[in-house]
Coordinates of C-alpha atoms in Angstrom, one line a residue:
M1 CA -26.2 -46.7 3.0
S2 CA -27.2 -43.0 2.9
T3 CA -28.0 -41.2 6.1
L4 CA -29.8 -38.0 6.8
L5 CA -28.6 -36.4 10.0
V6 CA -30.6 -33.6 11.8
I7 CA -28.9 -31.8 14.5
A8 CA -31.3 -30.1 16.9
K9 CA -32.1 -29.0 20.4
A10 CA -35.1 -30.3 22.3
P11 CA -37.9 -27.6 22.2
V12 CA -37.7 -26.5 25.8
A13 CA -38.7 -23.0 26.7
G14 CA -35.8 -20.9 27.7
R15 CA -33.2 -23.2 26.1
V16 CA -34.1 -23.0 22.4
K17 CA -34.6 -20.1 20.0
T18 CA -33.9 -17.5 22.6
R19 CA -33.2 -14.8 20.0
L20 CA -36.9 -15.0 19.1
T21 CA -37.9 -13.8 22.6
T22 CA -37.6 -10.1 21.6
A23 CA -40.9 -10.7 19.9
F24 CA -42.3 -13.9 21.5
T25 CA -42.4 -15.4 25.0
P26 CA -39.9 -18.2 25.7
R27 CA -42.8 -20.7 25.5
Q28 CA -43.9 -19.3 22.2
A29 CA -40.3 -19.4 20.9
A30 CA -40.1 -23.1 22.0
E31 CA -43.4 -23.8 20.2
L32 CA -42.0 -22.3 17.0
A33 CA -38.9 -24.4 17.4
L34 CA -41.0 -27.5 17.7
A35 CA -43.1 -26.6 14.7
S36 CA -39.8 -26.0 12.7
L37 CA -38.4 -29.3 13.9
R38 CA -41.6 -31.2 13.0
D39 CA -41.7 -29.7 9.5
T40 CA -38.0 -30.6 9.1
L41 CA -38.6 -34.2 10.2
D42 CA -41.6 -34.5 7.8
A43 CA -39.3 -33.6 4.9
V44 CA -36.6 -36.0 6.2
L45 CA -39.1 -38.9 6.3
A46 CA -40.1 -38.2 2.7
A47 CA -36.6 -38.0 1.4
P48 CA -34.8 -41.0 -0.1
A49 CA -32.4 -41.8 2.7
R50 CA -31.9 -45.3 4.0
R51 CA -31.4 -44.1 7.6
R52 CA -32.6 -41.0 9.4
V53 CA -31.0 -39.8 12.7
L54 CA -32.0 -37.0 15.0
V55 CA -28.8 -35.9 16.8
L56 CA -30.4 -34.3 19.8
D57 CA -29.3 -31.9 22.6
G58 CA -31.8 -32.7 25.3
E59 CA -34.4 -35.3 26.0
P60 CA -36.5 -36.9 23.2
G61 CA -40.2 -36.6 23.4
P62 CA -43.4 -37.9 21.8
W63 CA -43.0 -35.3 19.0
I64 CA -40.3 -37.6 17.4
P65 CA -42.1 -39.6 14.6
D66 CA -41.6 -43.2 13.8
G67 CA -38.7 -43.9 11.4
I68 CA -36.3 -41.5 13.1
D69 CA -33.5 -42.8 15.2
V70 CA -32.2 -40.7 18.0
A71 CA -28.6 -40.1 19.1
P72 CA -27.3 -37.7 21.8
Q73 CA -25.2 -34.8 20.7
A74 CA -21.5 -34.9 21.7
A75 CA -20.2 -32.4 24.2
G76 CA -18.1 -29.5 23.0
G77 CA -18.4 -26.6 20.6
L78 CA -20.6 -26.7 17.5
D79 CA -17.8 -27.8 15.2
V80 CA -17.1 -30.8 17.5
R81 CA -20.8 -31.7 17.7
L82 CA -21.3 -31.6 13.9
A83 CA -18.1 -33.7 13.4
A84 CA -19.4 -36.2 15.9
A85 CA -22.8 -36.4 14.1
F86 CA -21.0 -37.3 10.8
A87 CA -19.2 -40.0 12.7
L88 CA -22.6 -41.7 13.2
A89 CA -22.8 -42.4 9.5
D90 CA -21.1 -45.3 7.8
G91 CA -21.7 -44.1 4.2
P92 CA -22.9 -41.1 2.3
A93 CA -24.5 -38.5 4.7
L94 CA -26.3 -35.2 4.6
L95 CA -26.5 -33.1 7.7
I96 CA -29.0 -30.4 8.3
G97 CA -30.3 -28.3 11.2
M98 CA -33.7 -27.7 12.6
D99 CA -33.9 -24.1 11.6
T100 CA -35.1 -24.4 8.0
P101 CA -38.8 -25.6 8.1
Q102 CA -39.1 -24.5 4.4
V103 CA -36.8 -27.4 3.4
T104 CA -38.4 -29.9 1.0
P105 CA -37.8 -33.6 0.3
D106 CA -36.6 -32.7 -3.2
L107 CA -33.9 -30.4 -1.8
L108 CA -32.8 -33.2 0.6
A109 CA -32.8 -35.7 -2.3
A110 CA -30.5 -33.5 -4.3
G111 CA -28.1 -33.3 -1.4
L112 CA -28.0 -37.1 -1.2
D113 CA -27.1 -37.5 -4.9
F114 CA -23.4 -38.1 -5.0
A115 CA -23.2 -39.3 -8.6
E116 CA -21.2 -36.3 -9.6
A117 CA -20.2 -34.7 -6.3
D118 CA -18.1 -35.6 -3.3
A119 CA -19.8 -33.0 -1.2
W120 CA -22.9 -30.8 -1.1
F121 CA -23.0 -27.4 0.5
G122 CA -26.1 -25.5 1.4
P123 CA -25.4 -21.9 2.3
A124 CA -27.5 -19.8 4.7
D125 CA -28.1 -16.2 4.1
D126 CA -26.5 -15.2 7.4
G127 CA -23.1 -16.5 6.2
G128 CA -23.4 -19.9 7.7
F129 CA -24.7 -23.1 6.2
W130 CA -28.0 -25.1 6.5
A131 CA -26.8 -28.3 4.9
L132 CA -23.6 -30.3 4.4
G133 CA -23.3 -33.5 2.5
L134 CA -20.3 -35.8 2.3
S135 CA -20.1 -38.9 0.1
V136 CA -17.6 -40.3 2.6
P137 CA -18.0 -38.9 6.1
R138 CA -14.8 -37.1 7.2
P139 CA -15.6 -35.6 10.6
A140 CA -12.2 -33.8 10.7
L141 CA -13.3 -31.5 7.9
L142 CA -15.5 -29.7 10.4
L143 CA -13.2 -29.5 13.4
G144 CA -11.8 -26.0 13.9
V145 CA -14.2 -24.2 11.6
P146 CA -15.4 -21.0 13.4
M147 CA -19.1 -21.4 14.0
S148 CA -21.9 -18.8 14.3
V149 CA -19.9 -16.0 12.6
A150 CA -20.4 -14.2 9.3
H151 CA -17.8 -16.3 7.5
T152 CA -18.6 -19.7 8.8
G153 CA -19.9 -20.9 5.5
E154 CA -17.0 -19.5 3.5
V155 CA -14.5 -21.3 5.8
Q156 CA -16.4 -24.6 5.8
R157 CA -16.8 -24.6 2.0
Q158 CA -13.1 -23.8 1.5
R159 CA -12.3 -26.7 3.8
L160 CA -14.1 -29.0 1.4
T161 CA -12.3 -27.7 -1.7
D162 CA -8.9 -27.7 0.0
A163 CA -9.5 -31.4 0.7
G164 CA -9.8 -31.9 -3.1
L165 CA -13.5 -32.6 -3.0
A166 CA -15.8 -31.9 -5.9
V167 CA -18.4 -29.6 -4.2
R168 CA -21.8 -28.7 -5.5
D169 CA -24.1 -26.1 -4.0
L170 CA -27.7 -26.3 -2.8
P171 CA -29.9 -23.2 -2.9
E172 CA -29.4 -20.6 -0.2
L173 CA -31.9 -20.7 2.6
C174 CA -32.8 -18.5 5.6
D175 CA -32.2 -20.0 9.0
V176 CA -34.8 -19.0 11.6
D177 CA -32.9 -17.2 14.3
T178 CA -34.6 -13.8 14.7
P179 CA -38.2 -12.6 14.5
A180 CA -37.5 -11.1 11.1
D181 CA -36.2 -14.5 9.9
A182 CA -39.3 -16.2 11.3
A183 CA -41.5 -13.8 9.3
R184 CA -39.6 -14.3 6.1
V185 CA -39.6 -18.1 6.4
A186 CA -43.3 -18.2 7.3
A187 CA -44.1 -16.1 4.2
A188 CA -41.9 -18.3 2.0
A189 CA -43.4 -21.6 3.2
P190 CA -47.1 -20.8 4.0
R191 CA -48.2 -24.4 4.1
T192 CA -45.9 -25.5 6.9
R193 CA -46.8 -26.0 10.6
F194 CA -44.3 -23.2 11.3
A195 CA -46.1 -20.7 9.1
A196 CA -49.5 -21.6 10.6
L197 CA -48.2 -21.2 14.2
H198 CA -46.4 -18.0 13.3
T199 CA -49.6 -16.5 11.9
D200 CA -51.5 -17.5 15.0
L201 CA -48.9 -16.1 17.4
C202 CA -48.7 -12.8 15.5
A203 CA -52.5 -12.5 15.5
V204 CA -52.6 -12.9 19.3
A205 CA -49.8 -10.4 19.7
G206 CA -51.4 -8.0 17.4

C-alpha cells in the first residue's frame, strides 16, 4: 500500500518560516506557510497514493482536509524525525515537505512509481532535497545524515546508492525558505494559493 508522507510544522506565527520575517511579519510568514501547506496537501490528495499522512509538529487545525491522516512528529533532530516518518509506512512511501507549493500530482505520481526504481530522490536547489521515495521503507537510511547544510542532498543520495538501491531523480525544485525563494516559487506557480497570497502581501507592503 503506497503512502504519501508530508512532514510539516503547524502554521503558527513566530514558529514557522521565521526566515521570511526579513520581509514579512511573523503572522504573514505563518499565512504563507499555511498557503504552501494547503497547496501541497491539494497535490497530495490528487496523487495516486493509497494512504496520505501529515506528520505534524504542532497542533492540527481545521485547515487539514478530509482524506489526510495526522501523526505527530517524533522528537529529535530532523534526520530522526524523517526516519520516524518512514516508519509509519508499511509499504512503498514518498516523503515530501511543506515548502514546495509548486509540486504537482504528476510529480508525486512519478515518485510513487517503483516499477524500475528502488528509490526516488528529489533535489532542492539549496543542496537539500524536497522528496525521498523508498520502495521498502528503511528509516535507518536517514539517520545520521547532516541536515540543513549545503551537502545534505549529496550525502542522502549517496546513502541510497551505497545501500545498493536503484535511484532515480525527480526534477530539482526550490524550497521556500527566504523571501527571494518565495518570490521565485510564486512566479513559477502563479495559480497556487501561495502565489496569490504572496502577490497580495507584496502589494500591501509596496
